[in-house]
PDB file of C-alpha atoms in Angstrom:
ATOM      1  CA  MET L 741     -11.932 -17.924   9.570  1.00  0.00           C
ATOM      2  CA  ASN L 742     -10.427 -15.374  11.999  1.00  0.00           C
ATOM      3  CA  THR L 743      -7.679 -12.944  11.069  1.00  0.00           C
ATOM      4  CA  ARG L 744      -4.862 -14.912  12.700  1.00  0.00           C
ATOM      5  CA  ALA L 745      -5.714 -18.200  10.977  1.00  0.00           C
ATOM      6  CA  ARG L 746      -6.297 -16.432   7.658  1.00  0.00           C
ATOM      7  CA  LEU L 747      -2.972 -14.588   7.740  1.00  0.00           C
ATOM      8  CA  ASP L 748      -1.097 -17.718   8.813  1.00  0.00           C
ATOM      9  CA  LYS L 749      -2.517 -19.549   5.811  1.00  0.00           C
ATOM     10  CA  VAL L 750      -1.605 -16.734   3.418  1.00  0.00           C
ATOM     11  CA  LEU L 751       1.903 -16.441   4.890  1.00  0.00           C
ATOM     12  CA  GLN L 752       2.599 -20.111   4.179  1.00  0.00           C
ATOM     13  CA  LYS L 753       1.792 -19.603   0.481  1.00  0.00           C
ATOM     14  CA  ALA L 754       3.363 -16.141   0.071  1.00  0.00           C
ATOM     15  CA  PHE L 755       5.515 -15.658  -3.025  1.00  0.00           C
ATOM     16  CA  PRO L 756       9.206 -15.453  -1.950  1.00  0.00           C
ATOM     17  CA  ILE L 757      11.408 -12.556  -3.086  1.00  0.00           C
ATOM     18  CA  PRO L 758      15.049 -12.263  -1.949  1.00  0.00           C
ATOM     19  CA  PHE L 759      16.535  -8.808  -1.362  1.00  0.00           C
ATOM     20  CA  ASP L 760      19.575  -7.127   0.161  1.00  0.00           C
ATOM     21  CA  ASP L 761      20.809  -3.693   1.184  1.00  0.00           C
ATOM     22  CA  ASN L 762      21.238  -2.693  -2.468  1.00  0.00           C
ATOM     23  CA  SER L 763      17.593  -3.418  -3.336  1.00  0.00           C
ATOM     24  CA  LYS L 764      15.035  -0.679  -3.950  1.00  0.00           C
ATOM     25  CA  PHE L 765      11.270  -1.230  -3.666  1.00  0.00           C
ATOM     26  CA  VAL L 766       8.304   1.122  -3.655  1.00  0.00           C
ATOM     27  CA  PHE L 767       4.969  -0.103  -2.267  1.00  0.00           C
ATOM     28  CA  PHE L 768       1.738   1.471  -3.527  1.00  0.00           C
ATOM     29  CA  GLY L 769      -1.645   0.255  -2.302  1.00  0.00           C
ATOM     30  CA  ASP L 770      -5.271   1.068  -3.066  1.00  0.00           C
ATOM     31  CA  VAL L 771      -4.705   2.960  -6.302  1.00  0.00           C
ATOM     32  CA  HIS L 772      -8.289   2.166  -7.376  1.00  0.00           C
ATOM     33  CA  ARG L 773      -7.826   3.011 -11.045  1.00  0.00           C
ATOM     34  CA  GLY L 774     -11.302   3.490 -12.546  1.00  0.00           C
ATOM     35  CA  ASP L 775     -12.863   4.355 -15.912  1.00  0.00           C
ATOM     36  CA  ASP L 776     -12.452   8.151 -15.606  1.00  0.00           C
ATOM     37  CA  SER L 777     -16.165   8.614 -14.914  1.00  0.00           C
ATOM     38  CA  LEU L 778     -17.593  10.723 -12.079  1.00  0.00           C
ATOM     39  CA  SER L 779     -17.198   7.772  -9.696  1.00  0.00           C
ATOM     40  CA  ASP L 780     -13.480   7.358 -10.499  1.00  0.00           C
ATOM     41  CA  GLU L 781     -11.746   8.745  -7.395  1.00  0.00           C
ATOM     42  CA  PHE L 782      -8.315   8.001  -8.875  1.00  0.00           C
ATOM     43  CA  GLY L 783      -8.859  10.538 -11.662  1.00  0.00           C
ATOM     44  CA  ARG L 784      -7.969  13.573  -9.558  1.00  0.00           C
ATOM     45  CA  ASN L 785      -4.558  12.110  -8.620  1.00  0.00           C
ATOM     46  CA  ARG L 786      -3.563  10.332 -11.830  1.00  0.00           C
ATOM     47  CA  HIS L 787      -1.013  12.999 -12.840  1.00  0.00           C
ATOM     48  CA  ILE L 788       0.586  12.891  -9.388  1.00  0.00           C
ATOM     49  CA  TYR L 789       0.661   9.099  -9.514  1.00  0.00           C
ATOM     50  CA  TYR L 790       2.137   9.094 -13.033  1.00  0.00           C
ATOM     51  CA  HIS L 791       4.872  11.520 -11.981  1.00  0.00           C
ATOM     52  CA  ALA L 792       5.707   9.333  -8.973  1.00  0.00           C
ATOM     53  CA  LEU L 793       5.841   6.212 -11.175  1.00  0.00           C
ATOM     54  CA  ASN L 794       8.216   7.943 -13.570  1.00  0.00           C
ATOM     55  CA  TYR L 795      10.480   8.937 -10.663  1.00  0.00           C
ATOM     56  CA  TYR L 796      10.640   5.364  -9.358  1.00  0.00           C
ATOM     57  CA  TYR L 797      11.176   3.919 -12.822  1.00  0.00           C
ATOM     58  CA  GLN L 798      14.038   6.302 -13.572  1.00  0.00           C
ATOM     59  CA  ASN L 799      15.622   5.505 -10.193  1.00  0.00           C
ATOM     60  CA  ASP L 800      15.536   1.694 -10.640  1.00  0.00           C
ATOM     61  CA  PHE L 801      12.894   0.856  -8.049  1.00  0.00           C
ATOM     62  CA  THR L 802      10.826  -2.327  -8.193  1.00  0.00           C
ATOM     63  CA  TYR L 803       7.153  -1.364  -8.148  1.00  0.00           C
ATOM     64  CA  VAL L 804       4.992  -3.436  -5.780  1.00  0.00           C
ATOM     65  CA  GLU L 805       1.224  -2.953  -5.973  1.00  0.00           C
ATOM     66  CA  VAL L 806      -0.249  -4.014  -2.635  1.00  0.00           C
ATOM     67  CA  GLY L 807      -3.757  -4.861  -3.876  1.00  0.00           C
ATOM     68  CA  ASP L 808      -6.748  -2.873  -5.159  1.00  0.00           C
ATOM     69  CA  GLY L 809      -4.743  -1.379  -8.006  1.00  0.00           C
ATOM     70  CA  ASP L 810      -7.826  -1.467 -10.222  1.00  0.00           C
ATOM     71  CA  GLU L 811     -11.410  -0.735  -9.176  1.00  0.00           C
ATOM     72  CA  LEU L 812     -12.961  -3.860 -10.702  1.00  0.00           C
ATOM     73  CA  TRP L 813     -15.990  -3.839  -8.383  1.00  0.00           C
ATOM     74  CA  GLU L 814     -17.362  -0.600  -9.785  1.00  0.00           C
ATOM     75  CA  HIS L 815     -15.861  -1.010 -13.268  1.00  0.00           C
ATOM     76  CA  PRO L 816     -15.620  -4.740 -14.106  1.00  0.00           C
ATOM     77  CA  ASN L 817     -14.506  -4.198 -17.718  1.00  0.00           C
ATOM     78  CA  TYR L 818     -10.699  -4.055 -17.470  1.00  0.00           C
ATOM     79  CA  GLU L 819     -10.335  -2.578 -20.948  1.00  0.00           C
ATOM     80  CA  HIS L 820     -12.391   0.463 -19.897  1.00  0.00           C
ATOM     81  CA  ILE L 821      -9.946   1.112 -17.048  1.00  0.00           C
ATOM     82  CA  ARG L 822      -6.877   0.663 -19.232  1.00  0.00           C
ATOM     83  CA  SER L 823      -8.165   2.948 -21.994  1.00  0.00           C
ATOM     84  CA  ALA L 824      -9.097   5.619 -19.415  1.00  0.00           C
ATOM     85  CA  HIS L 825      -5.528   5.794 -18.092  1.00  0.00           C
ATOM     86  CA  VAL L 826      -3.329   4.921 -21.072  1.00  0.00           C
ATOM     87  CA  SER L 827      -0.259   6.858 -19.923  1.00  0.00           C
ATOM     88  CA  VAL L 828      -0.340   5.217 -16.482  1.00  0.00           C
ATOM     89  CA  PHE L 829      -0.504   1.744 -17.983  1.00  0.00           C
ATOM     90  CA  GLU L 830       2.332   2.585 -20.349  1.00  0.00           C
ATOM     91  CA  MET L 831       4.491   3.421 -17.350  1.00  0.00           C
ATOM     92  CA  LEU L 832       3.475   0.200 -15.583  1.00  0.00           C
ATOM     93  CA  LYS L 833       4.280  -1.608 -18.812  1.00  0.00           C
ATOM     94  CA  ASN L 834       7.822  -0.190 -18.635  1.00  0.00           C
ATOM     95  CA  PHE L 835       8.224  -1.667 -15.146  1.00  0.00           C
ATOM     96  CA  HIS L 836       7.024  -5.031 -16.412  1.00  0.00           C
ATOM     97  CA  LYS L 837       9.439  -4.999 -19.360  1.00  0.00           C
ATOM     98  CA  ALA L 838      12.277  -4.272 -16.928  1.00  0.00           C
ATOM     99  CA  ASN L 839      11.125  -7.174 -14.716  1.00  0.00           C
ATOM    100  CA  ARG L 840      10.385  -4.705 -11.920  1.00  0.00           C
ATOM    101  CA  LEU L 841       6.604  -5.072 -11.581  1.00  0.00           C
ATOM    102  CA  VAL L 842       5.072  -7.114  -8.753  1.00  0.00           C
ATOM    103  CA  MET L 843       1.295  -7.147  -8.374  1.00  0.00           C
ATOM    104  CA  LEU L 844      -0.956  -8.402  -5.569  1.00  0.00           C
ATOM    105  CA  PHE L 845      -4.732  -8.633  -5.695  1.00  0.00           C
ATOM    106  CA  GLY L 846      -6.993  -7.073  -3.088  1.00  0.00           C
ATOM    107  CA  ASN L 847     -10.701  -7.352  -2.415  1.00  0.00           C
ATOM    108  CA  HIS L 848     -11.644  -4.754  -5.071  1.00  0.00           C
ATOM    109  CA  ASN L 849      -9.745  -6.618  -7.793  1.00  0.00           C
ATOM    110  CA  MET L 850     -10.326 -10.137  -6.507  1.00  0.00           C
ATOM    111  CA  GLN L 851     -10.797 -11.232 -10.138  1.00  0.00           C
ATOM    112  CA  LEU L 852      -7.012 -11.134 -10.539  1.00  0.00           C
ATOM    113  CA  ARG L 853      -6.607 -14.204  -8.350  1.00  0.00           C
ATOM    114  CA  ASP L 854      -7.833 -16.228 -11.353  1.00  0.00           C
ATOM    115  CA  PRO L 855      -4.878 -16.853 -13.747  1.00  0.00           C
ATOM    116  CA  ARG L 856      -7.330 -17.220 -16.649  1.00  0.00           C
ATOM    117  CA  TYR L 857      -8.755 -13.753 -16.027  1.00  0.00           C
ATOM    118  CA  VAL L 858      -5.234 -12.309 -15.848  1.00  0.00           C
ATOM    119  CA  LYS L 859      -4.244 -13.992 -19.099  1.00  0.00           C
ATOM    120  CA  GLU L 860      -7.362 -12.840 -20.945  1.00  0.00           C
ATOM    121  CA  ASN L 861      -7.322  -9.235 -19.711  1.00  0.00           C
ATOM    122  CA  LEU L 862      -3.769  -8.250 -18.688  1.00  0.00           C
ATOM    123  CA  TYR L 863      -1.434 -10.142 -21.018  1.00  0.00           C
ATOM    124  CA  HIS L 864      -2.536  -8.179 -24.089  1.00  0.00           C
ATOM    125  CA  THR L 865      -4.609  -5.156 -25.022  1.00  0.00           C
ATOM    126  CA  TYR L 866      -6.311  -3.901 -28.158  1.00  0.00           C
ATOM    127  CA  ASP L 867      -5.038  -0.675 -29.702  1.00  0.00           C
ATOM    128  CA  GLU L 868      -8.001   1.055 -31.338  1.00  0.00           C
ATOM    129  CA  TYR L 869      -5.836   3.471 -33.324  1.00  0.00           C
ATOM    130  CA  LEU L 870      -3.540   0.850 -34.822  1.00  0.00           C
ATOM    131  CA  ASP L 871      -6.318  -1.755 -34.953  1.00  0.00           C
ATOM    132  CA  LEU L 872      -4.198  -4.536 -33.511  1.00  0.00           C
ATOM    133  CA  LYS L 873      -3.530  -6.457 -30.326  1.00  0.00           C
ATOM    134  CA  GLU L 874      -0.358  -5.530 -28.449  1.00  0.00           C
ATOM    135  CA  ASP L 875       1.412  -6.709 -25.314  1.00  0.00           C
ATOM    136  CA  LEU L 876       0.465  -5.225 -21.963  1.00  0.00           C
ATOM    137  CA  PHE L 877       1.793  -7.444 -19.146  1.00  0.00           C
ATOM    138  CA  PRO L 878       2.522 -10.776 -20.899  1.00  0.00           C
ATOM    139  CA  GLY L 879       3.294 -13.596 -18.472  1.00  0.00           C
ATOM    140  CA  LEU L 880       2.296 -11.540 -15.406  1.00  0.00           C
ATOM    141  CA  ALA L 881       1.593 -13.588 -12.264  1.00  0.00           C
ATOM    142  CA  VAL L 882      -0.614 -11.866  -9.674  1.00  0.00           C
ATOM    143  CA  HIS L 883      -0.070 -13.033  -6.091  1.00  0.00           C
ATOM    144  CA  GLU L 884      -2.031 -12.814  -2.858  1.00  0.00           C
ATOM    145  CA  ALA L 885       1.029 -12.071  -0.717  1.00  0.00           C
ATOM    146  CA  LEU L 886       4.804 -11.675  -0.829  1.00  0.00           C
ATOM    147  CA  LEU L 887       7.504 -12.707   1.606  1.00  0.00           C
ATOM    148  CA  LEU L 888      10.649 -10.645   1.203  1.00  0.00           C
ATOM    149  CA  SER L 889      13.702 -12.306   2.729  1.00  0.00           C
ATOM    150  CA  HIS L 890      17.014 -10.570   3.311  1.00  0.00           C
ATOM    151  CA  ARG L 891      19.873 -12.567   1.784  1.00  0.00           C
ATOM    152  CA  GLU L 892      22.284 -11.926   4.667  1.00  0.00           C
ATOM    153  CA  THR L 893      20.263 -11.266   7.832  1.00  0.00           C
ATOM    154  CA  GLU L 894      17.299 -13.477   6.785  1.00  0.00           C
ATOM    155  CA  GLN L 895      14.913 -10.810   8.073  1.00  0.00           C
ATOM    156  CA  LYS L 896      11.414 -11.319   6.645  1.00  0.00           C
ATOM    157  CA  ILE L 897       8.901  -8.757   5.407  1.00  0.00           C
ATOM    158  CA  PHE L 898       5.344  -9.976   4.826  1.00  0.00           C
ATOM    159  CA  VAL L 899       3.412  -7.981   2.202  1.00  0.00           C
ATOM    160  CA  VAL L 900      -0.357  -8.495   1.855  1.00  0.00           C
ATOM    161  CA  HIS L 901      -3.310  -6.297   0.915  1.00  0.00           C
ATOM    162  CA  GLY L 902      -5.005  -6.431   4.324  1.00  0.00           C
ATOM    163  CA  HIS L 903      -8.571  -7.578   3.622  1.00  0.00           C
ATOM    164  CA  GLN L 904      -7.724 -11.092   4.796  1.00  0.00           C
ATOM    165  CA  GLY L 905      -9.786 -11.796   7.902  1.00  0.00           C
ATOM    166  CA  ASP L 906     -12.132  -8.848   7.233  1.00  0.00           C
ATOM    167  CA  MET L 907     -15.201 -11.064   6.746  1.00  0.00           C
ATOM    168  CA  ILE L 908     -17.385  -8.777   4.612  1.00  0.00           C
ATOM    169  CA  ASN L 909     -14.457  -8.035   2.284  1.00  0.00           C
ATOM    170  CA  ASP L 910     -12.894 -11.502   2.393  1.00  0.00           C
ATOM    171  CA  GLN L 911     -15.105 -14.572   2.872  1.00  0.00           C
ATOM    172  CA  LEU L 912     -18.252 -12.608   1.931  1.00  0.00           C
ATOM    173  CA  TRP L 913     -16.627 -10.473  -0.768  1.00  0.00           C
ATOM    174  CA  ARG L 914     -19.301 -11.384  -3.330  1.00  0.00           C
ATOM    175  CA  VAL L 915     -21.899  -9.635  -1.152  1.00  0.00           C
ATOM    176  CA  SER L 916     -19.806  -6.459  -1.071  1.00  0.00           C
ATOM    177  CA  TYR L 917     -19.175  -6.759  -4.800  1.00  0.00           C
ATOM    178  CA  PHE L 918     -22.918  -6.921  -5.527  1.00  0.00           C
ATOM    179  CA  LEU L 919     -23.705  -3.940  -3.291  1.00  0.00           C
ATOM    180  CA  ILE L 920     -20.978  -1.769  -4.802  1.00  0.00           C
ATOM    181  CA  ARG L 921     -21.488  -2.863  -8.406  1.00  0.00           C
ATOM    182  CA  TYR L 922     -25.253  -2.380  -8.550  1.00  0.00           C
ATOM    183  CA  ILE L 923     -26.139   0.017  -5.744  1.00  0.00           C
ATOM    184  CA  TRP L 924     -23.348   2.027  -4.149  1.00  0.00           C
ATOM    185  CA  LYS L 925     -21.593   2.853  -7.454  1.00  0.00           C
ATOM    186  CA  PHE L 926     -24.438   5.211  -8.309  1.00  0.00           C
ATOM    187  CA  LEU L 927     -24.882   6.552  -4.765  1.00  0.00           C
ATOM    188  CA  HIS L 928     -21.117   7.154  -4.681  1.00  0.00           C
ATOM    189  CA  ILE L 929     -21.478   9.854  -7.343  1.00  0.00           C
ATOM    190  CA  ILE L 930     -23.659  11.967  -5.042  1.00  0.00           C
ATOM    191  CA  GLY L 931     -21.374  11.481  -2.039  1.00  0.00           C
ATOM    192  CA  VAL L 932     -22.915   8.557  -0.145  1.00  0.00           C
ATOM    193  CA  LYS L 933     -20.264   6.591   1.768  1.00  0.00           C
ATOM    194  CA  TYR L 934     -20.119   2.784   1.686  1.00  0.00           C
ATOM    195  CA  ALA L 935     -20.376   1.679   5.329  1.00  0.00           C
ATOM    196  CA  ALA L 936     -18.662  -1.709   4.823  1.00  0.00           C
ATOM    197  CA  SER L 937     -15.435  -0.114   3.646  1.00  0.00           C
ATOM    198  CA  PRO L 938     -12.740   0.333   6.323  1.00  0.00           C
ATOM    199  CA  ALA L 939     -11.608   3.482   4.514  1.00  0.00           C
ATOM    200  CA  LYS L 940     -15.002   5.094   5.202  1.00  0.00           C
ATOM    201  CA  ASN L 941     -15.693   3.515   8.592  1.00  0.00           C
ATOM    202  CA  ARG L 942     -13.332   4.562  11.409  1.00  0.00           C
ATOM    203  CA  THR L 943     -14.503   1.879  13.852  1.00  0.00           C
ATOM    204  CA  LYS L 944     -14.087  -0.887  11.284  1.00  0.00           C
ATOM    205  CA  ARG L 945     -10.681   0.472  10.253  1.00  0.00           C
ATOM    206  CA  HIS L 946      -9.400   0.499  13.830  1.00  0.00           C
ATOM    207  CA  LYS L 947     -10.700  -3.033  14.384  1.00  0.00           C
ATOM    208  CA  ILE L 948      -8.768  -4.309  11.371  1.00  0.00           C
ATOM    209  CA  GLU L 949      -5.586  -2.500  12.411  1.00  0.00           C
ATOM    210  CA  LYS L 950      -5.827  -3.918  15.941  1.00  0.00           C
ATOM    211  CA  SER L 951      -6.222  -7.435  14.531  1.00  0.00           C
ATOM    212  CA  TYR L 952      -3.142  -7.017  12.355  1.00  0.00           C
ATOM    213  CA  ASN L 953      -1.126  -5.530  15.198  1.00  0.00           C
ATOM    214  CA  LYS L 954      -2.089  -8.466  17.401  1.00  0.00           C
ATOM    215  CA  TRP L 955      -1.019 -10.934  14.693  1.00  0.00           C
ATOM    216  CA  ASN L 956       2.233  -9.025  14.318  1.00  0.00           C
ATOM    217  CA  GLU L 957       2.902  -9.311  18.063  1.00  0.00           C
ATOM    218  CA  GLN L 958       2.351 -13.071  17.958  1.00  0.00           C
ATOM    219  CA  ARG L 959       4.339 -13.806  14.785  1.00  0.00           C
ATOM    220  CA  ASP L 960       6.997 -11.092  15.252  1.00  0.00           C
ATOM    221  CA  ILE L 961       7.382 -10.388  11.534  1.00  0.00           C
ATOM    222  CA  MET L 962       7.433  -7.023   9.784  1.00  0.00           C
ATOM    223  CA  ILE L 963       4.217  -6.557   7.773  1.00  0.00           C
ATOM    224  CA  ILE L 964       3.221  -4.119   5.005  1.00  0.00           C
ATOM    225  CA  CYS L 965      -0.497  -3.700   4.183  1.00  0.00           C
ATOM    226  CA  GLY L 966      -3.015  -1.471   2.473  1.00  0.00           C
ATOM    227  CA  HIS L 967      -6.839  -1.767   2.581  1.00  0.00           C
ATOM    228  CA  THR L 968      -7.605   0.790   5.323  1.00  0.00           C
ATOM    229  CA  HIS L 969      -6.323   3.739   3.220  1.00  0.00           C
ATOM    230  CA  ARG L 970      -4.610   5.124   6.329  1.00  0.00           C
ATOM    231  CA  PRO L 971      -0.800   5.406   6.049  1.00  0.00           C
ATOM    232  CA  LYS L 972       1.078   3.944   8.997  1.00  0.00           C
ATOM    233  CA  PHE L 973       4.726   4.018  10.059  1.00  0.00           C
ATOM    234  CA  PRO L 974       5.181   2.557  13.562  1.00  0.00           C
ATOM    235  CA  ALA L 975       6.575   4.781  16.286  1.00  0.00           C
ATOM    236  CA  THR L 976       9.117   3.600  18.852  1.00  0.00           C
ATOM    237  CA  GLY L 977       7.675   0.750  20.903  1.00  0.00           C
ATOM    238  CA  GLU L 978       4.852  -0.039  18.469  1.00  0.00           C
ATOM    239  CA  THR L 979       4.615  -3.312  16.554  1.00  0.00           C
ATOM    240  CA  SER L 980       6.134  -3.529  13.062  1.00  0.00           C
ATOM    241  CA  TYR L 981       2.880  -2.854  11.184  1.00  0.00           C
ATOM    242  CA  PHE L 982       3.163  -0.581   8.130  1.00  0.00           C
ATOM    243  CA  ASN L 983       0.449   0.705   5.808  1.00  0.00           C
ATOM    244  CA  THR L 984       0.936   2.245   2.369  1.00  0.00           C
ATOM    245  CA  GLY L 985      -2.052   4.567   2.597  1.00  0.00           C
ATOM    246  CA  CYS L 986      -3.791   5.101  -0.756  1.00  0.00           C
ATOM    247  CA  CYS L 987      -3.776   7.011  -4.043  1.00  0.00           C
ATOM    248  CA  ILE L 988      -7.302   8.463  -3.901  1.00  0.00           C
ATOM    249  CA  HIS L 989      -6.925  10.902  -1.021  1.00  0.00           C
ATOM    250  CA  PRO L 990      -7.953  14.482  -1.951  1.00  0.00           C
ATOM    251  CA  ARG L 991      -4.540  15.818  -0.910  1.00  0.00           C
ATOM    252  CA  GLY L 992      -2.356  13.394  -2.891  1.00  0.00           C
ATOM    253  CA  VAL L 993      -0.889   9.908  -2.723  1.00  0.00           C
ATOM    254  CA  THR L 994       1.275   8.074  -0.202  1.00  0.00           C
ATOM    255  CA  CYS L 995       3.588   5.075  -0.461  1.00  0.00           C
ATOM    256  CA  LEU L 996       6.384   3.240   1.328  1.00  0.00           C
ATOM    257  CA  GLU L 997       9.950   3.168   0.041  1.00  0.00           C
ATOM    258  CA  LEU L 998      12.439   0.448   0.938  1.00  0.00           C
ATOM    259  CA  MET L 999      15.946   1.238  -0.248  1.00  0.00           C
ATOM    260  CA  TYR L1000      19.477   0.463   0.896  1.00  0.00           C
ATOM    261  CA  GLY L1001      18.163  -1.378   3.961  1.00  0.00           C
ATOM    262  CA  LYS L1002      16.005   1.512   5.164  1.00  0.00           C
ATOM    263  CA  ILE L1003      12.256   2.116   5.008  1.00  0.00           C
ATOM    264  CA  MET L1004      10.373   5.412   4.833  1.00  0.00           C
ATOM    265  CA  LEU L1005       6.842   6.747   4.348  1.00  0.00           C
ATOM    266  CA  VAL L1006       6.521   9.453   1.680  1.00  0.00           C
ATOM    267  CA  SER L1007       3.771  11.502   0.088  1.00  0.00           C
ATOM    268  CA  TRP L1008       3.381  13.059  -3.357  1.00  0.00           C
ATOM    269  CA  ASN L1009       1.334  16.282  -3.536  1.00  0.00           C
ATOM    270  CA  MET L1010       0.569  19.232  -5.776  1.00  0.00           C
ATOM    271  CA  HIS L1011       2.169  22.555  -4.797  1.00  0.00           C
ATOM    272  CA  SER L1012       2.389  25.989  -6.388  1.00  0.00           C
ATOM    273  CA  LYS L1013       5.047  28.683  -6.584  1.00  0.00           C
ATOM    274  CA  LYS L1014       4.532  32.412  -6.103  1.00  0.00           C
ATOM    275  CA  ASP L1015       4.300  32.899  -9.859  1.00  0.00           C
ATOM    276  CA  GLY L1016       1.432  30.400 -10.049  1.00  0.00           C
ATOM    277  CA  THR L1017       3.499  27.534 -11.440  1.00  0.00           C
ATOM    278  CA  VAL L1018       2.144  24.200 -10.247  1.00  0.00           C
ATOM    279  CA  TYR L1019       4.536  21.360  -9.465  1.00  0.00           C
ATOM    280  CA  ILE L1020       4.504  17.919  -7.817  1.00  0.00           C
ATOM    281  CA  LYS L1021       6.583  17.448  -4.677  1.00  0.00           C
ATOM    282  CA  ARG L1022       7.826  14.319  -2.922  1.00  0.00           C
ATOM    283  CA  SER L1023       7.773  14.779   0.863  1.00  0.00           C
ATOM    284  CA  LEU L1024       9.199  12.568   3.577  1.00  0.00           C
ATOM    285  CA  ILE L1025       6.604  11.826   6.293  1.00  0.00           C
ATOM    286  CA  ARG L1026       8.420   9.289   8.497  1.00  0.00           C
ATOM    287  CA  GLY L1027      11.837   7.661   8.374  1.00  0.00           C
ATOM    288  CA  PRO L1028      14.184   6.675   6.905  1.00  0.00           C
ATOM    289  CA  GLU L1029      14.774   3.980   9.511  1.00  0.00           C
ATOM    290  CA  PRO L1030      16.831   0.780   9.165  1.00  0.00           C
ATOM    291  CA  ILE L1031      14.609  -2.265   8.746  1.00  0.00           C
ATOM    292  CA  SER L1032      16.829  -4.011  11.300  1.00  0.00           C
ATOM    293  CA  ASN L1033      15.044  -1.861  13.905  1.00  0.00           C
ATOM    294  CA  PHE L1034      11.853  -3.790  13.092  1.00  0.00           C
ATOM    295  CA  LYS L1035      13.281  -7.290  13.298  1.00  0.00           C
ATOM    296  CA  SER L1036      12.081  -7.924  16.865  1.00  0.00           C
ATOM    297  CA  ASN L1037       9.052  -6.423  18.615  1.00  0.00           C
ATOM    298  CA  ASP L1038      10.534  -7.304  22.022  1.00  0.00           C
ATOM    299  CA  GLU L1039      13.684  -5.372  21.181  1.00  0.00           C
ATOM    300  CA  ARG L1040      11.617  -2.373  20.024  1.00  0.00           C
ATOM    301  CA  LEU L1041       9.647  -2.424  23.285  1.00  0.00           C
ATOM    302  CA  ARG L1042      12.848  -2.674  25.323  1.00  0.00           C
ATOM    303  CA  LYS L1043      14.341   0.348  23.529  1.00  0.00           C
ATOM    304  CA  ALA L1044      11.109   2.288  24.039  1.00  0.00           C
ATOM    305  CA  LYS L1045      11.233   1.602  27.775  1.00  0.00           C
ATOM    306  CA  GLN L1046      14.870   2.726  27.856  1.00  0.00           C
ATOM    307  CA  ILE L1047      13.935   5.986  26.145  1.00  0.00           C
ATOM    308  CA  VAL L1048      11.092   6.594  28.622  1.00  0.00           C
ATOM    309  CA  THR L1049      13.337   5.744  31.597  1.00  0.00           C
ATOM    310  CA  THR L1050      16.130   7.993  30.316  1.00  0.00           C
ATOM    311  CA  SER L1051      13.652  10.831  29.740  1.00  0.00           C
ATOM    312  CA  LYS L1052      12.237  10.510  33.255  1.00  0.00           C
ATOM    313  CA  MET L1053      15.732  10.406  34.732  1.00  0.00           C
ATOM    314  CA  LYS L1054      16.714  13.580  32.867  1.00  0.00           C
ATOM    315  CA  LYS L1055      13.594  15.351  34.143  1.00  0.00           C
ATOM    316  CA  TYR L1056      14.331  14.176  37.690  1.00  0.00           C
ATOM    317  CA  LEU L1057      17.942  15.374  37.539  1.00  0.00           C
ATOM    318  CA  ASN L1058      16.888  18.705  36.064  1.00  0.00           C
ATOM    319  CA  ARG L1059      14.374  19.241  38.876  1.00  0.00           C
ATOM    320  CA  LYS L1060      17.001  18.249  41.466  1.00  0.00           C
ATOM    321  CA  VAL L1061      19.585  20.639  40.038  1.00  0.00           C
ATOM    322  CA  GLU L1062      17.039  23.459  39.868  1.00  0.00           C
ATOM    323  CA  GLY L1063      16.032  22.746  43.492  1.00  0.00           C
ATOM    324  CA  GLU L1064      19.626  23.024  44.719  1.00  0.00           C
ATOM    325  CA  ARG L1065      20.158  26.436  43.168  1.00  0.00           C
ATOM    326  CA  PRO L1066      20.706  29.131  45.843  1.00  0.00           C
ATOM    327  CA  CYS L1067      17.973  31.661  46.269  1.00  0.00           C
ATOM    328  CA  GLN L1068      18.670  34.949  44.566  1.00  0.00           C
ATOM    329  CA  THR L1069      18.398  38.076  46.693  1.00  0.00           C
TER     330      THR L1069
END
């Protein structure tokens, strides 16, 4: 099934969420929480990620995980992942208690599409110290996609992981799972890159992004994805395709914020002061920009052409004025 047909099918079944200009969402994708072993790429950023989660929890954001939150291909035992990052899961548990946790599955945690797996592994957890079973995310429903709909303007935002239509990571995901689980997991430790991953393969990543941009042009709906690990905030004239980036980049984590009717791309990184004190900083990369600017691709293209025309006209007038200046003697 090609990307267009696959996305159309997912869009029809997307879980609906209403929102308005008072709503606040943060979108994190490709966290890839592992078991804290040498192959756990999330380990180096877990303190940054935890700090960011605490910020969004304290500021009343709804946390949306855009797939691949857990690295279940390399580490299929969910309890090993949870016990490796207890503090992170405690913070996610706070979001769930406040009814502000929304989770999507991606290709690396495809197991979460099975409600039975979710019930057996995510509803409860075993506390080794207290020797009892306690709640983790009781009643959690994991979705493949979301469709946010503005209560007043009816503008739609389609949220999906982004592996849909990527054959080796979608229809043939079991092949990728086998290769990563039993072969690449061990090669990963010594630095070998997995060629089937769009995050490691520039050509494959660009192909996926082009397919999603083309779908966006045809359907004219704002879309938020992950999967490629490359953050994206469309420039003027580009289609309304956004990407969260990931949480396993050596320089920090990135995410998308949607608040008060505006969207922005931000990063969280480690910094140090002159006295050697280390701190975590939130930095704005792109935006904020009203989501109404992304309601129509045709309108965005028209505005882009106006900007180009205006710029050319200014240059022409400047050259004409300079040419009419009298010669100085």
